[in-house]
Amino acid sequence: MSNYTLGRDFAQQLDKEDQLAHYRNQFHIPKDKNGDDLIYLCGNSLGLQPKVTKDYINQELEDWANLGVEGHTEGKNPWLPYHEFLTESMAKVVGAKPIEVVVMNTLTANLHFMMVSFYKPTKKRYKILIEADAFPSDKYAVESQLRHHGFDDKEGLVLWKAREGEELANYEDLEAILEAQGDEIALIMIGGVNYYTGQFFDFKRIAALGHKNGCMVGFDCAHGAGNVNLDLHNSGADFAVWCTYKYMNAGPGSLSGCFVHERHAHNKDLNRFTGWWSHNKETRFNMRGEFDQLPGAEGWQLSNPPILSMAAIKASADIFAEVGMEKLTQKSKKLTGYFEFLLNELNNSDIKIITPSNPNERGCQLSIQVKNADKALHHKLTESGVISDWREPDVIRCAPVPLYNSFEDVYNMVERLKACL
């Protein structure tokens, strides 16, 4: 939609027409000291709490209090198979088959577990390619894998850089890197939606390019899960990981999701770290037999699941299952497009949106670069009641999340930014 107009009335009209507007009431919106809703545009860092989360967690606390160990089998939601309650809804969120998805561990831990299996360096093919401005944890993780295997972490790391004077990575440059060094690169590991620019990468194109050059391909979808249509199965990627505390609204430090493509589901020869939760469910408690690998993504589990964290994920995942990613992404494109329109209408030469303008190459985050600004501007914006985040040296990241943000939120944010400037 490009026929946006200025004025608060238009924002309010869009909210009246919004079929998902009522979901806002299902979330706790932080308030200012006067009791008014803050403009919360920070779902790309920590999603808001669904009001039902407390009930979901309390159910497990009650079963623990009343049943003790019997809660594993006798609870309302038995703990033994609890992770399975999340599989189908999470698979739909990321565009995968249930056999390809499991919720376990935390994000960077899962990234390491995936690299145990899919980073298989040889003397000739040992390099890892990432985007130059990857999230720091991704960079630290792949550097440590290089060192772990006895390689130099600077020489073994290949960076896909944006061109001079540009912010976004260019696919022709990726093709050129692979043409020059493809036979030395063992793994391509890209942040699916770049945390800084908000660029949503073309998974299918990158996976095809990597596989053509003999590389394994994985994605960190921390900023993608619950935000964009990832379509992981059809992308052909070997693996992906994501967290659940951003767009998935599962609480600070909550568990991670893991995708392993179906073609690897029954490959027991893949190197991996194992634990008793990756063992055959039928014989897991026999305790004496030889290890018997579970097929699919579940076969990468190590430990029995942390139920209280999973209960919070279930609370949010059930909302996602009800709404569906198609409706969410439809609203997201309209909401973010409206945000972009208002920012452009400021006609301020000091402001530049570095996120792609093509709605199919971004999610709901817009990264606003402000010339000659420092963190003082962000502090002023926060004091005005806008919760966003600052990324050095000069970028304010804002994510109008379609589940709980309104068009009027976006209108108010731009008005307050204008006042701060």
Tab-separated table of C-alpha atoms in Angstrom:
chain	number	residue	atom	x	y	z
A	1	MET	CA	0.000	0.000	0.000
A	2	SER	CA	1.436	3.377	-0.993
A	3	ASN	CA	-1.614	5.659	-0.691
A	4	TYR	CA	-0.891	6.767	2.869
A	5	THR	CA	-1.802	10.260	3.983
A	6	LEU	CA	-0.632	12.508	6.813
A	7	GLY	CA	-2.486	13.261	10.058
A	8	ARG	CA	-3.573	11.408	13.172
A	9	ASP	CA	-7.068	10.780	11.762
A	10	PHE	CA	-5.598	8.578	9.044
A	11	ALA	CA	-3.644	6.502	11.594
A	12	GLN	CA	-6.781	6.039	13.677
A	13	GLN	CA	-8.734	5.003	10.587
A	14	LEU	CA	-6.093	2.361	9.762
A	15	ASP	CA	-6.402	1.033	13.315
A	16	LYS	CA	-10.190	0.787	12.955
A	17	GLU	CA	-9.757	-1.246	9.762
A	18	ASP	CA	-7.044	-3.487	11.247
A	19	GLN	CA	-8.333	-7.049	11.747
A	20	LEU	CA	-5.506	-7.801	14.223
A	21	ALA	CA	-5.948	-4.642	16.336
A	22	HIS	CA	-7.635	-6.535	19.197
A	23	TYR	CA	-4.518	-8.650	19.804
A	24	ARG	CA	-2.879	-5.589	21.356
A	25	ASN	CA	-5.181	-6.113	24.365
A	26	GLN	CA	-3.672	-9.569	24.866
A	27	PHE	CA	-0.272	-8.079	25.786
A	28	HIS	CA	1.032	-6.101	28.755
A	29	ILE	CA	2.018	-2.675	27.359
A	30	PRO	CA	4.576	-0.870	29.598
A	31	LYS	CA	3.330	2.447	30.958
A	32	ASP	CA	4.923	5.786	31.806
A	33	LYS	CA	4.795	7.411	35.267
A	34	ASN	CA	1.360	8.881	34.445
A	35	GLY	CA	-0.059	5.454	33.648
A	36	ASP	CA	-0.193	6.036	29.877
A	37	ASP	CA	0.992	3.399	27.401
A	38	LEU	CA	4.582	3.860	26.272
A	39	ILE	CA	5.235	3.586	22.530
A	40	TYR	CA	7.012	0.232	22.587
A	41	LEU	CA	8.991	-0.311	19.377
A	42	CYS	CA	11.597	-2.668	20.808
A	43	GLY	CA	10.143	-6.086	19.956
A	44	ASN	CA	13.326	-6.744	17.971
A	45	SER	CA	15.173	-6.849	21.326
A	46	LEU	CA	12.549	-8.159	23.752
A	47	GLY	CA	8.945	-8.896	22.860
A	48	LEU	CA	6.157	-7.912	25.219
A	49	GLN	CA	4.557	-10.385	27.603
A	50	PRO	CA	1.264	-11.996	26.582
A	51	LYS	CA	-1.263	-11.675	29.411
A	52	VAL	CA	-1.842	-15.454	29.331
A	53	THR	CA	1.827	-16.254	30.016
A	54	LYS	CA	1.337	-16.113	33.778
A	55	ASP	CA	-1.505	-18.669	33.559
A	56	TYR	CA	0.576	-21.029	31.416
A	57	ILE	CA	3.492	-20.917	33.873
A	58	ASN	CA	1.189	-21.136	36.917
A	59	GLN	CA	-0.330	-24.324	35.505
A	60	GLU	CA	3.086	-25.990	35.589
A	61	LEU	CA	3.867	-24.592	39.060
A	62	GLU	CA	0.575	-26.053	40.319
A	63	ASP	CA	1.267	-29.442	38.760
A	64	TRP	CA	4.755	-29.418	40.286
A	65	ALA	CA	3.287	-28.494	43.709
A	66	ASN	CA	0.496	-31.068	43.564
A	67	LEU	CA	2.091	-33.928	41.645
A	68	GLY	CA	5.843	-33.679	42.178
A	69	VAL	CA	7.670	-36.069	39.859
A	70	GLU	CA	4.364	-37.497	38.597
A	71	GLY	CA	3.907	-34.241	36.663
A	72	HIS	CA	6.116	-35.785	33.984
A	73	THR	CA	3.262	-38.094	33.007
A	74	GLU	CA	0.175	-36.975	34.963
A	75	GLY	CA	0.294	-33.177	34.575
A	76	LYS	CA	-2.297	-31.324	32.526
A	77	ASN	CA	0.489	-30.843	29.977
A	78	PRO	CA	2.789	-33.793	30.788
A	79	TRP	CA	6.404	-32.663	31.039
A	80	LEU	CA	7.947	-35.712	29.417
A	81	PRO	CA	6.805	-34.795	25.889
A	82	TYR	CA	6.385	-31.043	26.604
A	83	HIS	CA	8.713	-29.856	23.834
A	84	GLU	CA	6.459	-31.653	21.350
A	85	PHE	CA	3.595	-29.275	22.237
A	86	LEU	CA	5.635	-26.494	20.593
A	87	THR	CA	6.800	-28.291	17.475
A	88	GLU	CA	3.875	-27.872	15.107
A	89	SER	CA	3.203	-24.186	15.825
A	90	MET	CA	6.927	-23.357	15.688
A	91	ALA	CA	7.308	-25.247	12.400
A	92	LYS	CA	4.515	-23.104	10.906
A	93	VAL	CA	6.159	-19.901	12.150
A	94	VAL	CA	9.461	-20.724	10.404
A	95	GLY	CA	8.055	-22.541	7.370
A	96	ALA	CA	9.341	-26.025	8.141
A	97	LYS	CA	8.106	-29.593	8.604
A	98	PRO	CA	7.609	-30.766	12.207
A	99	ILE	CA	10.435	-33.322	11.841
A	100	GLU	CA	12.787	-30.415	11.051
A	101	VAL	CA	12.132	-28.357	14.191
A	102	VAL	CA	12.874	-28.599	17.901
A	103	VAL	CA	12.949	-26.067	20.758
A	104	MET	CA	16.004	-26.548	22.994
A	105	ASN	CA	18.968	-24.797	24.644
A	106	THR	CA	19.735	-21.137	23.969
A	107	LEU	CA	20.657	-19.425	20.728
A	108	THR	CA	24.460	-19.398	20.564
A	109	ALA	CA	24.631	-22.827	22.231
A	110	ASN	CA	22.471	-24.174	19.389
A	111	LEU	CA	24.656	-22.438	16.841
A	112	HIS	CA	27.655	-24.296	18.267
A	113	PHE	CA	25.784	-27.625	18.286
A	114	MET	CA	24.860	-27.092	14.645
A	115	MET	CA	28.476	-26.312	13.744
A	116	VAL	CA	29.587	-29.535	15.439
A	117	SER	CA	27.549	-31.305	12.755
A	118	PHE	CA	27.706	-28.990	9.748
A	119	TYR	CA	31.125	-27.364	9.978
A	120	LYS	CA	33.412	-30.151	8.779
A	121	PRO	CA	36.722	-28.516	7.916
A	122	THR	CA	39.542	-30.142	5.972
A	123	LYS	CA	43.050	-28.802	5.351
A	124	LYS	CA	41.900	-27.302	2.048
A	125	ARG	CA	38.243	-26.441	2.840
A	126	TYR	CA	38.039	-24.882	6.296
A	127	LYS	CA	36.906	-21.244	6.000
A	128	ILE	CA	33.613	-19.850	7.343
A	129	LEU	CA	31.786	-17.049	5.547
A	130	ILE	CA	29.563	-14.601	7.457
A	131	GLU	CA	28.188	-11.137	6.711
A	132	ALA	CA	30.698	-8.464	7.795
A	133	ASP	CA	28.327	-6.797	10.238
A	134	ALA	CA	26.954	-10.007	11.741
A	135	PHE	CA	25.600	-9.965	15.271
A	136	PRO	CA	28.682	-10.098	17.551
A	137	SER	CA	27.719	-13.415	19.171
A	138	ASP	CA	27.637	-15.081	15.731
A	139	LYS	CA	31.096	-13.720	14.920
A	140	TYR	CA	32.534	-14.810	18.270
A	141	ALA	CA	30.993	-18.273	17.860
A	142	VAL	CA	32.401	-18.940	14.384
A	143	GLU	CA	35.821	-17.539	15.349
A	144	SER	CA	35.939	-19.915	18.312
A	145	GLN	CA	34.986	-22.848	16.064
A	146	LEU	CA	37.887	-21.986	13.759
A	147	ARG	CA	40.266	-21.881	16.731
A	148	HIS	CA	38.799	-25.114	18.128
A	149	HIS	CA	39.698	-26.886	14.878
A	150	GLY	CA	43.221	-25.452	14.883
A	151	PHE	CA	42.778	-22.675	12.318
A	152	ASP	CA	43.592	-18.973	12.528
A	153	ASP	CA	40.343	-17.150	13.304
A	154	LYS	CA	41.257	-14.107	11.220
A	155	GLU	CA	42.583	-15.919	8.168
A	156	GLY	CA	39.768	-18.493	8.267
A	157	LEU	CA	36.945	-15.957	8.516
A	158	VAL	CA	35.602	-14.646	5.208
A	159	LEU	CA	33.526	-11.458	5.479
A	160	TRP	CA	30.751	-10.551	3.040
A	161	LYS	CA	31.046	-6.769	3.211
A	162	ALA	CA	28.783	-3.997	1.998
A	163	ARG	CA	30.357	-1.804	-0.650
A	164	GLU	CA	32.088	1.440	0.257
A	165	GLY	CA	29.492	4.053	1.181
A	166	GLU	CA	26.664	1.482	1.310
A	167	GLU	CA	25.027	-0.316	4.230
A	168	LEU	CA	23.428	-3.339	2.549
A	169	ALA	CA	25.220	-6.492	1.425
A	170	ASN	CA	25.211	-7.152	-2.330
A	171	TYR	CA	24.610	-10.638	-3.802
A	172	GLU	CA	26.991	-10.071	-6.718
A	173	ASP	CA	29.770	-9.574	-4.169
A	174	LEU	CA	28.817	-12.868	-2.496
A	175	GLU	CA	28.984	-14.604	-5.867
A	176	ALA	CA	32.423	-13.091	-6.480
A	177	ILE	CA	33.688	-14.307	-3.080
A	178	LEU	CA	32.487	-17.829	-3.795
A	179	GLU	CA	33.970	-17.785	-7.274
A	180	ALA	CA	37.341	-16.814	-5.825
A	181	GLN	CA	37.336	-18.855	-2.580
A	182	GLY	CA	34.420	-21.285	-2.852
A	183	ASP	CA	36.601	-24.411	-2.718
A	184	GLU	CA	38.137	-23.171	0.575
A	185	ILE	CA	34.826	-22.341	2.316
A	186	ALA	CA	33.293	-25.126	4.416
A	187	LEU	CA	30.375	-23.188	5.885
A	188	ILE	CA	28.260	-20.143	5.041
A	189	MET	CA	26.510	-18.860	8.184
A	190	ILE	CA	24.435	-15.707	7.688
A	191	GLY	CA	22.177	-13.790	10.089
A	192	GLY	CA	18.848	-14.235	8.258
A	193	VAL	CA	17.674	-10.679	9.027
A	194	ASN	CA	20.637	-8.460	9.818
A	195	TYR	CA	20.305	-7.065	13.335
A	196	TYR	CA	21.718	-3.639	12.388
A	197	THR	CA	20.297	-2.801	8.962
A	198	GLY	CA	17.191	-5.003	9.067
A	199	GLN	CA	18.106	-6.498	5.659
A	200	PHE	CA	16.233	-9.794	5.108
A	201	PHE	CA	18.488	-12.034	3.052
A	202	ASP	CA	17.371	-14.289	0.201
A	203	PHE	CA	17.797	-17.701	1.856
A	204	LYS	CA	17.072	-19.713	-1.275
A	205	ARG	CA	19.596	-17.805	-3.362
A	206	ILE	CA	22.323	-18.048	-0.701
A	207	ALA	CA	21.689	-21.757	-0.040
A	208	ALA	CA	21.741	-22.605	-3.752
A	209	LEU	CA	24.930	-20.612	-4.247
A	210	GLY	CA	26.592	-22.249	-1.242
A	211	HIS	CA	25.611	-25.786	-2.198
A	212	LYS	CA	26.736	-25.223	-5.790
A	213	ASN	CA	30.182	-24.443	-4.351
A	214	GLY	CA	30.198	-27.414	-1.979
A	215	CYS	CA	29.540	-25.406	1.215
A	216	MET	CA	27.149	-26.173	4.060
A	217	VAL	CA	24.683	-23.318	4.660
A	218	GLY	CA	23.027	-22.160	7.879
A	219	PHE	CA	21.155	-19.081	9.120
A	220	ASP	CA	20.777	-17.341	12.462
A	221	CYS	CA	17.119	-16.288	12.362
A	222	ALA	CA	17.046	-14.456	15.699
A	223	HIS	CA	15.584	-11.384	13.981
A	224	GLY	CA	13.505	-13.407	11.527
A	225	ALA	CA	11.423	-15.909	13.506
A	226	GLY	CA	7.952	-14.481	14.068
A	227	ASN	CA	8.848	-11.456	11.927
A	228	VAL	CA	9.191	-12.576	8.292
A	229	ASN	CA	8.247	-15.556	6.155
A	230	LEU	CA	11.410	-17.654	6.547
A	231	ASP	CA	10.202	-20.662	4.501
A	232	LEU	CA	13.115	-22.687	5.873
A	233	HIS	CA	12.234	-26.042	4.325
A	234	ASN	CA	11.944	-24.653	0.795
A	235	SER	CA	15.044	-22.517	1.242
A	236	GLY	CA	17.159	-25.661	1.180
A	237	ALA	CA	19.341	-24.450	4.083
A	238	ASP	CA	21.079	-27.218	6.024
A	239	PHE	CA	20.257	-25.709	9.413
A	240	ALA	CA	18.944	-22.624	11.162
A	241	VAL	CA	18.682	-21.374	14.744
A	242	TRP	CA	16.605	-18.607	16.346
A	243	CYS	CA	15.700	-17.217	19.744
A	244	THR	CA	12.184	-16.858	21.149
A	245	TYR	CA	12.508	-13.686	23.232
A	246	LYS	CA	12.268	-11.120	20.418
A	247	TYR	CA	9.309	-11.417	18.038
A	248	MET	CA	8.217	-14.692	19.665
A	249	ASN	CA	7.509	-12.944	23.028
A	250	ALA	CA	8.679	-15.807	25.250
A	251	GLY	CA	10.543	-13.800	27.886
A	252	PRO	CA	14.118	-12.668	28.566
A	253	GLY	CA	16.767	-15.268	27.759
A	254	SER	CA	14.168	-17.813	26.713
A	255	LEU	CA	14.954	-20.957	24.749
A	256	SER	CA	16.072	-21.248	21.162
A	257	GLY	CA	14.571	-22.979	18.150
A	258	CYS	CA	16.532	-25.230	15.860
A	259	PHE	CA	15.903	-26.336	12.258
A	260	VAL	CA	17.696	-29.229	10.558
A	261	HIS	CA	16.627	-29.900	6.977
A	262	GLU	CA	14.691	-33.105	6.370
A	263	ARG	CA	17.412	-34.481	4.102
A	264	HIS	CA	19.642	-34.857	7.191
A	265	ALA	CA	16.859	-36.345	9.373
A	266	HIS	CA	17.995	-39.968	9.199
A	267	ASN	CA	21.731	-39.468	8.714
A	268	LYS	CA	23.244	-41.106	11.787
A	269	ASP	CA	26.755	-40.592	10.421
A	270	LEU	CA	26.620	-36.827	10.966
A	271	ASN	CA	28.984	-35.900	13.769
A	272	ARG	CA	27.113	-34.469	16.756
A	273	PHE	CA	27.170	-34.088	20.511
A	274	THR	CA	24.518	-36.273	22.122
A	275	GLY	CA	22.656	-36.706	25.391
A	276	TRP	CA	19.841	-38.863	26.674
A	277	TRP	CA	17.116	-36.687	25.132
A	278	SER	CA	18.474	-37.419	21.633
A	279	HIS	CA	18.011	-41.145	22.346
A	280	ASN	CA	15.049	-43.223	21.121
A	281	LYS	CA	12.006	-42.252	23.239
A	282	GLU	CA	10.807	-45.852	23.515
A	283	THR	CA	14.011	-47.078	25.165
A	284	ARG	CA	15.308	-43.841	26.736
A	285	PHE	CA	14.577	-44.997	30.280
A	286	ASN	CA	16.020	-48.493	29.917
A	287	MET	CA	19.303	-46.808	30.849
A	288	ARG	CA	21.578	-49.697	29.860
A	289	GLY	CA	21.503	-50.050	26.066
A	290	GLU	CA	23.676	-48.578	23.367
A	291	PHE	CA	22.823	-45.112	22.088
A	292	ASP	CA	19.950	-45.128	19.585
A	293	GLN	CA	19.667	-41.861	17.653
A	294	LEU	CA	16.292	-40.123	17.303
A	295	PRO	CA	15.533	-39.038	13.714
A	296	GLY	CA	15.033	-35.401	12.772
A	297	ALA	CA	15.855	-32.222	14.681
A	298	GLU	CA	14.910	-33.929	17.980
A	299	GLY	CA	18.050	-36.015	17.560
A	300	TRP	CA	20.147	-32.950	18.452
A	301	GLN	CA	18.597	-32.553	21.920
A	302	LEU	CA	20.745	-33.205	24.969
A	303	SER	CA	18.683	-32.702	28.103
A	304	ASN	CA	15.125	-32.931	29.336
A	305	PRO	CA	13.319	-29.651	28.641
A	306	PRO	CA	13.068	-26.676	31.038
A	307	ILE	CA	9.298	-26.640	31.460
A	308	LEU	CA	8.767	-23.143	32.903
A	309	SER	CA	10.548	-21.505	29.965
A	310	MET	CA	8.690	-23.737	27.517
A	311	ALA	CA	5.365	-22.786	29.117
A	312	ALA	CA	6.095	-19.136	28.283
A	313	ILE	CA	6.939	-20.126	24.705
A	314	LYS	CA	3.703	-22.121	24.458
A	315	ALA	CA	1.677	-19.096	25.596
A	316	SER	CA	3.020	-17.016	22.715
A	317	ALA	CA	3.176	-19.860	20.177
A	318	ASP	CA	-0.546	-20.495	20.696
A	319	ILE	CA	-1.248	-16.857	19.765
A	320	PHE	CA	0.903	-17.215	16.639
A	321	ALA	CA	-0.963	-20.411	15.726
A	322	GLU	CA	-4.264	-18.544	16.042
A	323	VAL	CA	-3.203	-15.534	13.959
A	324	GLY	CA	-0.943	-17.221	11.396
A	325	MET	CA	2.179	-15.792	9.794
A	326	GLU	CA	0.339	-14.798	6.607
A	327	LYS	CA	-1.922	-12.287	8.363
A	328	LEU	CA	0.939	-11.094	10.556
A	329	THR	CA	3.250	-10.367	7.640
A	330	GLN	CA	0.423	-8.660	5.718
A	331	LYS	CA	-0.150	-6.231	8.590
A	332	SER	CA	3.592	-5.876	9.145
A	333	LYS	CA	4.170	-4.677	5.580
A	334	LYS	CA	1.340	-2.153	5.869
A	335	LEU	CA	2.452	-0.909	9.320
A	336	THR	CA	6.143	-0.632	8.396
A	337	GLY	CA	5.258	0.958	5.047
A	338	TYR	CA	3.242	3.609	6.897
A	339	PHE	CA	6.182	4.188	9.273
A	340	GLU	CA	8.537	4.600	6.316
A	341	PHE	CA	6.098	7.033	4.641
A	342	LEU	CA	5.908	9.244	7.751
A	343	LEU	CA	9.687	9.298	8.190
A	344	ASN	CA	10.193	10.243	4.542
A	345	GLU	CA	7.558	12.988	4.858
A	346	LEU	CA	9.724	14.664	7.519
A	347	ASN	CA	11.921	15.766	4.597
A	348	ASN	CA	14.882	15.938	6.950
A	349	SER	CA	18.239	15.530	5.211
A	350	ASP	CA	19.811	14.350	8.485
A	351	ILE	CA	17.604	11.231	8.490
A	352	LYS	CA	18.271	8.167	6.368
A	353	ILE	CA	16.526	4.787	6.558
A	354	ILE	CA	19.234	2.177	5.962
A	355	THR	CA	16.789	-0.758	5.907
A	356	PRO	CA	15.805	-1.917	2.380
A	357	SER	CA	12.788	-0.063	0.972
A	358	ASN	CA	11.521	-3.241	-0.752
A	359	PRO	CA	8.998	-4.748	1.731
A	360	ASN	CA	10.095	-8.272	0.685
A	361	GLU	CA	13.674	-7.542	1.756
A	362	ARG	CA	12.874	-6.510	5.332
A	363	GLY	CA	10.659	-7.322	8.287
A	364	CYS	CA	9.058	-4.775	10.591
A	365	GLN	CA	12.307	-3.157	11.765
A	366	LEU	CA	13.430	0.163	10.320
A	367	SER	CA	16.944	1.328	11.156
A	368	ILE	CA	17.034	5.131	11.172
A	369	GLN	CA	20.452	6.675	10.688
A	370	VAL	CA	20.665	10.206	12.061
A	371	LYS	CA	23.542	12.346	10.789
A	372	ASN	CA	25.713	14.017	13.462
A	373	ALA	CA	23.619	12.464	16.243
A	374	ASP	CA	24.814	10.681	19.339
A	375	LYS	CA	23.081	8.737	22.073
A	376	ALA	CA	21.705	11.968	23.568
A	377	LEU	CA	19.049	11.952	20.828
A	378	HIS	CA	18.019	8.444	21.817
A	379	HIS	CA	17.795	9.506	25.468
A	380	LYS	CA	15.496	12.400	24.471
A	381	LEU	CA	13.317	10.032	22.476
A	382	THR	CA	13.116	7.642	25.444
A	383	GLU	CA	12.177	10.508	27.787
A	384	SER	CA	9.378	11.405	25.360
A	385	GLY	CA	7.874	7.939	25.875
A	386	VAL	CA	9.294	5.995	22.912
A	387	ILE	CA	11.040	2.697	23.696
A	388	SER	CA	13.421	1.916	20.830
A	389	ASP	CA	17.082	1.009	20.837
A	390	TRP	CA	20.339	2.666	19.840
A	391	ARG	CA	23.123	1.021	17.883
A	392	GLU	CA	26.466	2.746	17.583
A	393	PRO	CA	27.478	4.902	15.940
A	394	ASP	CA	24.279	6.684	14.828
A	395	VAL	CA	21.320	4.337	14.341
A	396	ILE	CA	17.944	4.143	16.120
A	397	ARG	CA	16.270	0.769	15.541
A	398	CYS	CA	12.475	0.696	15.715
A	399	ALA	CA	10.259	-2.329	15.218
A	400	PRO	CA	6.499	-1.776	14.974
A	401	VAL	CA	5.382	-5.333	15.801
A	402	PRO	CA	2.075	-6.269	14.133
A	403	LEU	CA	0.773	-8.301	17.092
A	404	TYR	CA	0.692	-5.393	19.530
A	405	ASN	CA	1.703	-2.133	17.843
A	406	SER	CA	-0.866	0.199	16.328
A	407	PHE	CA	-0.728	2.637	13.423
A	408	GLU	CA	-1.227	5.416	15.967
A	409	ASP	CA	1.886	4.173	17.831
A	410	VAL	CA	3.860	4.767	14.659
A	411	TYR	CA	2.270	8.174	14.080
A	412	ASN	CA	3.075	9.259	17.657
A	413	MET	CA	6.642	8.012	17.432
A	414	VAL	CA	7.368	10.090	14.317
A	415	GLU	CA	5.782	13.166	15.906
A	416	ARG	CA	8.018	12.767	18.966
A	417	LEU	CA	11.104	12.144	16.847
A	418	LYS	CA	10.320	15.347	14.959
A	419	ALA	CA	10.104	17.251	18.265
A	420	CYS	CA	13.414	15.758	19.489
A	421	LEU	CA	15.170	16.707	16.270
